XYZ file of C-alpha atoms in Angstrom:
682
model
C 5.844 -2.494 0.943
C 2.245 -4.230 -1.396
C -0.550 -3.311 -2.854
C -2.496 -5.930 -1.088
C -4.516 -5.047 2.047
C -4.476 -8.448 3.621
C -1.104 -7.727 5.172
C -0.541 -4.108 4.242
C 2.618 -3.125 2.523
C 4.093 -0.769 5.089
C 6.350 1.027 2.627
C 4.906 3.796 0.575
C 5.220 3.340 -3.171
C 8.726 4.464 -4.000
C 9.099 7.115 -6.617
C 12.579 8.601 -6.153
C 12.743 12.339 -6.711
C 16.292 13.275 -7.593
C 15.454 16.878 -8.122
C 14.354 19.646 -5.764
C 10.960 21.236 -6.431
C 11.162 23.090 -9.729
C 10.321 26.738 -10.192
C 6.835 27.105 -11.587
C 7.109 30.867 -12.089
C 5.900 32.441 -15.328
C 9.338 31.909 -16.836
C 7.990 28.532 -17.982
C 4.323 29.334 -18.053
C 3.180 32.562 -19.701
C 3.991 32.129 -23.383
C 2.877 29.492 -25.836
C 5.151 26.466 -25.870
C 6.308 24.658 -28.976
C 8.794 21.816 -28.673
C 11.024 21.432 -31.702
C 12.904 18.173 -32.126
C 14.497 17.359 -35.455
C 12.616 20.191 -37.141
C 9.093 18.936 -36.287
C 6.983 21.264 -34.187
C 4.817 19.428 -31.646
C 2.336 20.970 -29.214
C 1.286 19.266 -25.966
C -2.010 20.129 -24.329
C -2.571 18.696 -20.833
C -5.911 17.775 -19.400
C -8.123 19.044 -22.240
C -9.086 17.691 -25.637
C -6.176 17.336 -28.054
C -6.432 19.059 -31.414
C -7.384 16.775 -34.239
C -4.180 17.126 -36.230
C -1.918 16.390 -33.246
C -1.337 12.661 -33.456
C 2.382 12.421 -32.687
C 4.049 13.941 -29.654
C 7.628 13.388 -30.705
C 9.596 11.959 -33.591
C 8.339 8.364 -33.887
C 11.768 7.182 -34.965
C 13.237 8.184 -31.611
C 10.260 7.416 -29.384
C 10.750 5.063 -26.444
C 7.688 2.848 -26.055
C 6.361 2.226 -22.567
C 3.889 -0.549 -21.925
C 1.287 0.994 -19.663
C -0.804 -1.317 -17.466
C -4.546 -0.884 -17.303
C -4.816 -0.944 -13.518
C -1.316 -1.717 -12.242
C -0.487 1.688 -10.938
C 1.653 2.546 -7.948
C 1.831 5.586 -5.684
C 4.242 8.404 -6.446
C 4.206 11.262 -3.950
C 7.835 12.246 -4.179
C 7.285 15.413 -6.198
C 4.762 18.036 -5.161
C 1.962 18.491 -7.659
C 1.812 21.786 -9.593
C -0.164 24.505 -7.898
C -2.382 25.029 -10.951
C -5.034 22.540 -12.049
C -4.062 20.455 -15.085
C -7.182 21.114 -17.130
C -6.138 22.781 -20.355
C -2.767 23.584 -18.880
C 0.255 23.842 -21.173
C 3.894 23.869 -20.087
C 4.967 27.041 -21.846
C 8.409 27.945 -22.985
C 9.882 28.207 -26.471
C 13.069 26.218 -26.878
C 14.979 24.332 -29.524
C 16.599 21.074 -28.430
C 20.258 21.251 -29.461
C 21.763 18.497 -31.530
C 25.224 17.252 -30.525
C 26.865 18.501 -33.753
C 25.058 21.840 -33.981
C 26.424 25.218 -32.980
C 24.751 26.465 -29.798
C 23.716 30.050 -29.390
C 22.890 31.721 -26.102
C 19.210 32.470 -25.513
C 17.945 35.599 -23.814
C 16.630 34.767 -20.327
C 15.868 38.236 -19.034
C 12.877 38.651 -16.643
C 9.407 38.285 -18.108
C 8.646 42.004 -18.024
C 11.073 42.264 -20.995
C 9.756 40.577 -24.131
C 12.190 38.337 -25.978
C 13.474 40.360 -28.896
C 13.472 39.164 -32.479
C 16.574 39.694 -34.604
C 15.199 42.965 -35.996
C 14.357 44.216 -32.513
C 17.842 43.348 -31.301
C 19.292 45.426 -34.128
C 17.054 48.316 -33.156
C 18.254 47.956 -29.587
C 21.836 48.238 -30.790
C 21.012 51.529 -32.564
C 19.545 52.937 -29.363
C 22.336 51.568 -27.166
C 23.848 55.016 -26.869
C 20.889 56.241 -24.837
C 20.043 53.021 -22.949
C 21.640 51.529 -19.862
C 24.202 48.722 -20.275
C 22.493 45.309 -20.372
C 23.732 42.302 -18.408
C 25.318 39.471 -20.378
C 22.902 36.835 -21.645
C 23.246 33.518 -19.802
C 22.881 30.323 -21.842
C 19.794 28.218 -21.220
C 20.351 25.193 -18.977
C 18.863 22.533 -21.244
C 19.227 19.543 -18.864
C 17.346 21.237 -16.045
C 14.828 22.582 -18.536
C 13.975 19.085 -19.781
C 13.832 17.787 -16.225
C 11.497 20.619 -15.244
C 9.317 19.963 -18.271
C 9.116 16.272 -17.363
C 8.003 17.157 -13.850
C 5.321 19.427 -15.313
C 3.909 16.479 -17.241
C 4.093 14.135 -14.236
C 2.403 16.754 -12.073
C -0.337 17.288 -14.649
C -0.965 13.535 -14.749
C -1.256 13.381 -10.966
C -3.691 16.315 -10.992
C -5.762 14.423 -13.542
C -5.624 11.121 -11.618
C -8.583 11.758 -9.236
C -10.904 12.396 -12.173
C -9.611 9.298 -13.933
C -10.178 7.196 -10.809
C -13.812 8.323 -10.637
C -14.477 7.188 -14.215
C -12.012 4.493 -15.247
C -12.784 4.697 -18.952
C -10.283 3.711 -21.611
C -10.061 7.292 -22.838
C -9.344 8.708 -19.386
C -6.701 6.105 -18.593
C -5.083 6.725 -21.988
C -4.926 10.465 -21.269
C -3.196 9.792 -17.942
C -0.709 7.391 -19.525
C -0.038 9.831 -22.346
C 1.096 12.524 -19.917
C 3.336 10.053 -18.081
C 4.843 8.897 -21.385
C 5.615 12.434 -22.546
C 7.315 13.118 -19.226
C 9.421 9.994 -19.618
C 10.391 11.088 -23.123
C 11.627 14.413 -21.753
C 13.867 12.573 -19.293
C 15.068 10.305 -22.102
C 16.112 13.341 -24.148
C 17.960 14.775 -21.161
C 19.747 11.483 -20.551
C 20.646 10.502 -24.115
C 21.038 13.762 -26.033
C 22.482 16.113 -23.428
C 25.732 15.992 -21.512
C 24.916 15.651 -17.809
C 27.161 15.901 -14.737
C 27.694 12.557 -13.026
C 25.401 13.188 -10.068
C 22.638 14.692 -12.189
C 22.871 11.717 -14.536
C 22.469 9.346 -11.594
C 19.472 11.307 -10.345
C 17.839 11.266 -13.775
C 18.346 7.502 -13.999
C 16.840 7.078 -10.545
C 13.845 9.209 -11.433
C 13.256 7.409 -14.727
C 13.580 3.987 -13.127
C 11.104 4.943 -10.425
C 8.520 6.190 -12.928
C 8.992 3.214 -15.263
C 8.661 0.762 -12.371
C 5.658 2.440 -10.784
C 3.714 3.455 -13.885
C 4.563 0.814 -16.514
C 5.283 -2.893 -16.878
C 8.777 -2.457 -18.347
C 10.613 -3.924 -15.367
C 13.605 -4.967 -17.482
C 14.229 -1.390 -18.610
C 13.916 -0.090 -15.053
C 16.319 -2.761 -13.818
C 18.884 -1.830 -16.462
C 18.516 1.847 -15.618
C 19.130 1.151 -11.927
C 22.097 -1.139 -12.585
C 23.845 1.562 -14.616
C 22.990 4.139 -11.989
C 24.442 2.024 -9.176
C 27.719 1.699 -11.105
C 27.849 5.478 -11.515
C 27.195 5.981 -7.802
C 29.883 3.506 -6.775
C 32.517 5.097 -9.013
C 31.694 8.579 -7.663
C 31.018 7.553 -4.029
C 27.382 8.694 -4.044
C 26.360 6.447 -1.149
C 22.986 8.089 -0.614
C 21.882 7.599 -4.212
C 23.308 4.085 -4.248
C 21.242 3.044 -1.223
C 18.056 4.465 -2.734
C 18.711 2.659 -6.016
C 19.386 -0.602 -4.189
C 16.135 -0.161 -2.272
C 14.139 0.378 -5.470
C 15.933 -2.442 -7.283
C 15.081 -4.880 -4.484
C 11.404 -3.948 -4.745
C 11.555 -4.387 -8.500
C 13.251 -7.792 -8.238
C 10.596 -8.983 -5.789
C 7.993 -8.707 -8.548
C 9.897 -11.233 -10.670
C 11.945 -13.340 -8.256
C 11.121 -12.964 -4.535
C 13.910 -15.252 -3.339
C 16.550 -13.342 -5.311
C 15.225 -10.070 -3.928
C 15.460 -11.250 -0.317
C 18.953 -12.650 -0.876
C 20.047 -9.328 -2.374
C 18.608 -7.472 0.614
C 20.614 -9.675 2.969
C 23.755 -8.544 1.140
C 22.746 -4.870 1.368
C 22.087 -5.264 5.099
C 25.577 -6.679 5.631
C 27.184 -3.806 3.709
C 25.237 -1.155 5.628
C 26.153 -2.797 8.927
C 29.836 -2.831 7.976
C 29.771 0.951 7.425
C 27.590 1.513 10.542
C 24.895 3.152 8.418
C 22.201 2.169 10.896
C 19.408 4.192 9.321
C 19.743 2.176 6.115
C 20.053 -1.031 8.119
C 16.590 -0.240 9.489
C 15.248 0.452 6.008
C 16.614 -2.707 4.410
C 15.529 -4.945 7.298
C 11.998 -3.527 7.269
C 11.787 -4.158 3.529
C 13.242 -7.649 3.980
C 10.627 -8.462 6.619
C 7.809 -7.113 4.462
C 8.862 -9.242 1.495
C 9.116 -12.315 3.710
C 5.618 -11.765 5.118
C 4.212 -11.444 1.615
C 5.743 -14.776 0.586
C 3.471 -16.661 2.988
C 5.594 -19.692 3.878
C 6.453 -20.715 7.424
C 10.178 -20.345 6.726
C 9.803 -16.831 5.371
C 7.487 -15.868 8.216
C 10.161 -16.957 10.689
C 12.792 -15.002 8.731
C 10.591 -11.900 8.908
C 10.293 -12.221 12.683
C 14.061 -12.613 13.042
C 14.710 -9.485 10.959
C 12.222 -7.493 13.008
C 13.819 -8.650 16.240
C 17.203 -7.590 14.879
C 15.741 -4.155 14.173
C 14.367 -3.995 17.723
C 17.726 -4.935 19.212
C 19.634 -2.354 17.170
C 17.012 0.308 17.900
C 17.279 -0.248 21.654
C 21.073 -0.128 21.408
C 20.924 3.180 19.471
C 18.064 4.596 21.620
C 15.779 4.787 18.585
C 12.676 3.962 20.589
C 10.176 4.811 17.848
C 11.854 2.328 15.513
C 11.631 -0.300 18.251
C 7.875 0.306 18.565
C 7.343 -0.112 14.818
C 9.388 -3.312 14.738
C 7.413 -4.748 17.668
C 4.058 -3.964 16.047
C 5.190 -5.509 12.769
C 6.264 -8.590 14.712
C 2.756 -8.760 16.190
C 1.341 -8.680 12.656
C 3.705 -11.487 11.674
C 2.540 -13.631 14.596
C -1.086 -13.055 13.576
C -0.252 -14.961 10.390
C 1.224 -17.830 12.377
C -0.745 -21.063 12.651
C 0.869 -22.211 15.902
C -0.971 -22.735 19.178
C 1.096 -20.054 20.897
C 0.704 -17.488 18.120
C -1.674 -15.264 20.100
C 0.645 -15.298 23.113
C 3.483 -14.103 20.880
C 1.214 -11.352 19.560
C 0.470 -10.149 23.084
C 4.156 -10.257 23.983
C 5.019 -8.123 20.945
C 2.255 -5.641 21.820
C 3.628 -5.379 25.357
C 7.099 -4.665 23.944
C 5.638 -1.910 21.762
C 4.061 -0.270 24.801
C 7.392 -0.098 26.624
C 8.400 3.294 25.192
C 5.036 4.761 24.176
C 4.960 6.918 27.311
C 8.132 8.638 26.099
C 7.154 12.004 24.591
C 9.565 11.638 21.667
C 8.167 8.179 20.891
C 4.503 9.051 21.368
C 3.237 8.765 17.790
C -0.581 8.795 17.518
C -0.710 6.362 14.594
C 1.326 3.781 16.499
C -0.752 4.226 19.658
C -3.920 3.625 17.667
C -2.436 0.595 15.888
C -1.400 -0.904 19.237
C -4.978 -0.812 20.532
C -6.400 -2.088 17.239
C -4.071 -5.102 17.346
C -5.006 -5.690 20.979
C -8.707 -5.876 20.050
C -7.981 -8.213 17.123
C -5.967 -10.466 19.417
C -8.829 -10.639 21.937
C -11.289 -11.498 19.142
C -9.087 -14.380 18.059
C -8.961 -15.685 21.623
C -12.749 -15.543 21.922
C -12.758 -14.338 25.532
C -15.844 -12.062 25.929
C -14.530 -10.210 28.988
C -11.179 -9.494 27.364
C -12.845 -8.388 24.124
C -15.022 -5.830 25.928
C -12.091 -4.552 27.986
C -9.817 -4.021 24.984
C -12.687 -2.525 22.966
C -13.426 0.115 25.604
C -9.733 0.994 25.852
C -9.498 1.336 22.064
C -12.582 3.551 21.874
C -11.291 5.887 24.597
C -7.882 6.217 22.942
C -9.305 6.752 19.457
C -11.636 9.457 20.770
C -8.633 11.247 22.268
C -6.623 10.854 19.063
C -9.438 12.449 17.092
C -8.262 15.810 18.480
C -4.598 15.121 17.734
C -3.526 17.140 14.695
C -0.360 15.065 14.253
C -2.482 12.331 12.657
C -3.793 13.683 9.383
C -7.290 13.016 8.076
C -5.957 12.788 4.496
C -2.239 11.987 4.567
C -1.385 8.287 4.323
C 2.274 8.478 5.362
C 3.917 7.795 8.700
C 7.245 9.334 9.761
C 9.300 7.335 12.284
C 11.966 9.462 14.055
C 15.575 8.239 14.210
C 17.504 9.832 17.069
C 20.884 8.379 16.087
C 20.846 9.845 12.582
C 23.370 12.586 13.423
C 26.126 10.084 12.665
C 25.078 9.633 9.020
C 23.350 12.889 8.093
C 25.201 12.952 4.776
C 23.195 9.884 3.706
C 19.857 11.688 4.073
C 18.908 14.478 1.669
C 16.380 15.483 -0.966
C 17.236 12.444 -3.085
C 16.293 10.016 -0.295
C 13.328 11.862 1.169
C 10.725 9.306 0.074
C 12.488 6.683 2.220
C 14.631 8.691 4.649
C 14.271 12.402 5.324
C 15.174 15.025 7.917
C 12.781 16.435 10.515
C 12.615 20.053 11.580
C 14.186 19.183 14.939
C 17.276 17.751 13.231
C 16.369 14.099 13.668
C 16.036 11.743 10.738
C 12.890 9.832 9.954
C 11.823 6.731 8.057
C 8.854 7.348 5.771
C 6.261 4.564 5.615
C 2.701 4.263 4.379
C -0.087 4.065 6.921
C -3.827 4.584 7.329
C -5.103 8.107 7.566
C -7.412 8.971 10.442
C -10.616 8.473 8.421
C -9.691 4.956 7.361
C -8.503 4.016 10.841
C -11.834 5.079 12.338
C -13.712 3.051 9.719
C -11.724 0.012 10.842
C -12.521 0.635 14.518
C -16.266 0.765 13.763
C -16.007 -2.642 12.098
C -14.122 -4.106 15.069
C -16.673 -2.628 17.482
C -19.478 -4.309 15.565
C -17.714 -7.675 15.644
C -17.090 -7.514 19.401
C -20.637 -6.414 20.263
C -22.096 -9.085 17.984
C -20.145 -11.653 19.974
C -21.319 -10.201 23.299
C -25.062 -10.191 22.605
C -26.264 -10.390 19.007
C -29.909 -10.065 20.022
C -29.721 -6.455 21.254
C -28.554 -5.297 17.794
C -25.965 -2.842 19.186
C -23.506 -4.341 16.748
C -25.790 -3.376 13.868
C -25.688 0.279 14.947
C -21.880 0.375 14.893
C -21.746 -1.406 11.541
C -24.297 0.987 10.055
C -22.341 3.995 11.332
C -19.152 2.623 9.816
C -20.909 2.015 6.503
C -22.303 5.545 6.408
C -18.858 7.036 7.061
C -17.237 4.914 4.369
C -19.892 5.763 1.825
C -19.635 9.446 2.675
C -15.830 9.773 2.734
C -14.500 6.940 0.595
C -16.957 6.404 -2.215
C -16.092 6.979 -5.844
C -18.351 10.023 -5.861
C -15.931 11.980 -3.636
C -12.957 13.353 -5.540
C -9.717 12.434 -3.744
C -6.711 14.684 -3.422
C -4.275 14.807 -6.360
C -1.849 11.920 -6.501
C -0.818 8.924 -8.500
C -3.602 6.938 -10.071
C -2.485 3.670 -8.519
C -2.399 5.224 -5.056
C -5.945 6.556 -5.380
C -7.215 3.217 -6.695
C -5.478 1.347 -3.864
C -7.197 3.561 -1.277
C -10.563 3.009 -2.914
C -10.058 -0.752 -3.011
C -9.074 -0.810 0.663
C -12.248 1.046 1.570
C -14.113 -1.363 -0.678
C -12.711 -4.251 1.375
C -13.949 -2.661 4.610
C -17.367 -2.081 3.026
C -17.573 -5.744 2.019
C -16.622 -6.988 5.494
C -19.107 -4.602 7.111
C -21.933 -5.916 4.919
C -20.910 -9.512 5.665
C -20.974 -9.026 9.432
C -24.250 -7.144 9.092
C -25.604 -10.275 7.413
C -24.345 -12.468 10.273
C -26.071 -10.171 12.801
C -29.336 -10.585 10.900
C -28.837 -14.348 10.610
C -28.633 -14.668 14.397
C -32.161 -13.255 14.775
C -33.475 -15.163 11.752
C -34.032 -12.124 9.531
C -33.140 -13.923 6.305
C -34.519 -11.185 4.056
C -31.993 -8.701 5.467
C -29.299 -11.354 5.191
C -29.995 -11.633 1.482
C -30.065 -7.847 1.167
C -26.691 -7.473 2.902
C -25.204 -10.130 0.627
C -26.438 -8.178 -2.396
C -24.935 -4.947 -1.030
C -21.634 -6.725 -0.495
C -21.579 -8.018 -4.081
C -22.334 -4.524 -5.401
C -19.548 -2.963 -3.323
C -17.077 -5.587 -4.542
C -18.008 -4.843 -8.141
C -17.929 -1.052 -7.791
C -14.561 -0.996 -6.037
C -13.077 -3.848 -8.094
C -12.482 -5.944 -4.984
C -11.667 -9.566 -5.886
C -13.714 -12.091 -3.926
C -10.741 -14.323 -3.197
C -8.684 -15.277 -0.179
C -10.260 -14.788 3.219
C -12.947 -12.435 1.857
C -13.993 -14.949 -0.770
C -13.972 -17.790 1.768
C -16.096 -15.833 4.235
C -18.546 -14.822 1.493
C -18.926 -18.424 0.352
C -19.486 -19.599 3.926
C -22.156 -16.903 4.418
C -23.959 -18.221 1.355
C -24.047 -21.675 2.934
C -25.407 -20.221 6.185
C -28.199 -18.486 4.265
C -29.128 -21.698 2.442
C -29.123 -23.675 5.682
C -31.231 -21.034 7.427
C -33.824 -20.976 4.653
C -34.133 -24.778 4.684
C -32.266 -25.690 1.494
C -30.080 -28.281 3.229
C -28.960 -30.005 0.048
C -27.560 -26.795 -1.443
C -26.067 -25.800 1.917
C -24.340 -29.165 2.240
C -22.898 -28.719 -1.236
C -21.458 -25.353 -0.244
C -19.977 -26.507 3.067
C -18.388 -29.586 1.471
C -16.898 -27.656 -1.460
C -13.175 -27.580 -2.084
C -12.899 -23.943 -0.946
C -14.028 -24.897 2.573
C -11.964 -28.058 2.956
C -9.625 -28.382 5.931
C -5.908 -28.249 5.062
C -3.737 -31.307 5.453
C -1.936 -31.490 8.815
C 1.450 -31.892 7.114
C 0.943 -28.902 4.800
C 4.167 -26.869 4.988
C 2.593 -23.731 3.566
C 1.549 -21.156 6.134
C -2.232 -21.429 6.084
C -4.188 -18.318 6.830
C -5.700 -18.773 10.267
C -8.955 -17.040 9.291
C -9.513 -19.309 6.287
C -8.693 -22.365 8.377
C -11.171 -21.323 11.082
C -13.888 -20.770 8.470
C -13.233 -24.284 7.156
C -13.650 -25.606 10.721
C -16.993 -23.812 11.025
C -18.120 -25.248 7.686
C -17.303 -28.769 8.901
C -19.293 -28.158 12.097
C -22.226 -27.009 9.963
C -21.973 -30.241 7.981
C -22.224 -32.229 11.222
C -25.373 -30.339 12.182
C -26.992 -30.939 8.790
C -26.141 -34.646 8.950
C -28.306 -34.950 12.079
C -31.422 -34.376 9.964
C -33.363 -37.597 9.537
C -32.963 -37.383 5.761
C -29.192 -37.055 5.995
C -28.218 -39.193 9.008
C -24.937 -41.042 8.576
C -23.299 -42.133 11.887
C -20.161 -43.392 10.175
C -19.693 -40.092 8.338
C -20.224 -38.297 11.653
C -17.452 -40.281 13.289
C -15.066 -39.712 10.368
C -15.657 -35.987 10.362
C -15.290 -35.689 14.146
C -11.968 -37.535 13.963
C -10.787 -35.118 11.288
C -11.864 -32.056 13.261
C -10.422 -33.120 16.602
C -6.748 -32.161 15.951
C -7.836 -28.656 14.960
C -10.429 -27.987 17.669
C -9.251 -29.571 20.931
C -6.338 -27.168 21.438
C -7.652 -24.304 19.336
C -6.755 -20.871 20.794
C -10.350 -19.672 20.304
C -12.551 -20.878 23.156
C -15.727 -20.570 21.081
C -14.483 -23.140 18.590
C -13.439 -25.466 21.422
C -16.898 -25.182 23.013
C -18.792 -25.642 19.739
C -16.794 -28.754 18.870
C -17.294 -30.277 22.329
C -21.068 -29.717 22.214
C -21.446 -31.173 18.736
C -19.273 -34.185 19.516
C -21.380 -34.910 22.588
C -24.696 -34.717 20.724
C -24.196 -36.189 17.251
C -24.901 -39.861 16.601
C -22.029 -42.115 15.604
C -21.798 -45.831 14.807
C -21.662 -48.241 17.754
C -18.375 -49.778 16.695
C -16.829 -46.384 16.265
C -17.936 -45.258 19.738
C -16.448 -48.385 21.313
C -13.046 -47.907 19.684
C -12.975 -44.174 20.398
C -10.688 -43.353 23.367
C -12.559 -41.460 26.085
C -9.464 -39.529 27.174
C -9.679 -37.257 24.148
C -12.801 -35.459 25.393
C -11.783 -31.962 26.539
C -13.024 -30.505 29.805
C -15.467 -27.638 29.429
């Protein structure tokens, strides 16, 4: 439910598709298309170079302007892409948009093997009617569905073009993509404002427009107004399925502007769905509520996320929706990983154990969730710092992932995850084509929640990184960790680089995948540098740092947060290792690596806090040099570190702090006043 990969947004980018897949037969594709609006003929050419005299695509006095972001794109997989490539592709049909006060005339829609007759040809046909067979009556053209179909052609052409745009993010390419999206939106605007639509079709058009505007532009106010009007239409006509989808999208939209208002609104939607016993939508709203709370980052919101996930688990067990229970438990484990408490890791392990309760059930055996369970188990063991446990969980993960490699249920390309709902038979009328990007029906009759997840390639890249980290901790001198990191890097560069053209899709979705792979590349280069630092190969450390900087630039990965903190700490390690103690001390004592205040109410990231602890320990080591000795500063820094290190869940940090405290020199008066009972037992 984010575009950030620190805590992944588990919901796929919502792009509601209120229409079934449109016919792409030659009825709309084998004759040149000219779109007449107000007497001005405009021609649209998709994917290729536009003709020089084609500067306007519709009447500028009626054009709706959409502010397109440069990089703020969002995934939209609701509509299947056209089967034909978009290069030099033209939606082809000759129509005249009717004006409200004009007389409408029926248009011949006979099969394509009959050419559309001109007025003179029709007269000739009347002369020969005595010898020809009777012709069926001419049906009028369905203008609303025609404009909707034309809009989907433009959206599909843009999504076909997106992979090429993502490879070369030039201003011209991005403009071409946005132009196709804008023309598609204009087609929907014409259908909504100039044509009389049935109530349900009007609601579906509003939902589709709001989804595109929200995902592809920055006009959140227009999307919000579109959804508000659509919700009123749904309530007056009892379209509960469309209303729930609109409320879901509106909550996501509100979160961009006012997170607290969004979460409060979701609480209201949860209560309404519970009152009607629409449990499938209770799951959906609670998952979204938990995701928003986790993204907020405060201790209060983190606790609220855990409570919502536990409510989902309880309802899922009551309704025998075991797969939903597994997802809720794994999300709870992710929430506890963000916790700064001493017992956070124990809560993570408890949540993982709850997730494993029903994984032996055949109906609940989902390969993606099995793999995620083992990945979280390895991460938890790394945070604890227990070498035996790390090796045990790593071997288990490697065995399971090797088995899952043969499982066809986990796609190598698809980034969605379908969670079965066994109790959906009670509310099947709330799940249909209009809700299929959030809730859909399976072939076996069960419902399913659609979420975003890693494909198999990306998951394996992550496991190579974790294997390198664990083996580096076991024995950094044998360089086994380097082999795993190098293998992971080669796979990422081969499968996820910008040189490989991704599958068609929304531009934002493709860019998000590339940036995620860029993050993994950066972390792999960083840990490669740490492996080289252990053996004193400072030339390779510098080389790995340069590779990391290049990957961050190529994939537009911001060096902020935990990645930026770890990169800055690595720079200090390199300076200390090469003997530039003054520069290293400046890095370790910088504001970025300062320990947080104990009374800080904001939920500090545990990784960033641990890196700050390591930086302070490095400062203590540097201060033992004869040119930098300061016993009083040593005592002050040890006193500041003690609350963080004595009861730290990672045994390595406890051991490192105890060794340094026992060896550094402090002032005599400070040592006398220091209580001896605070020394931990090794």
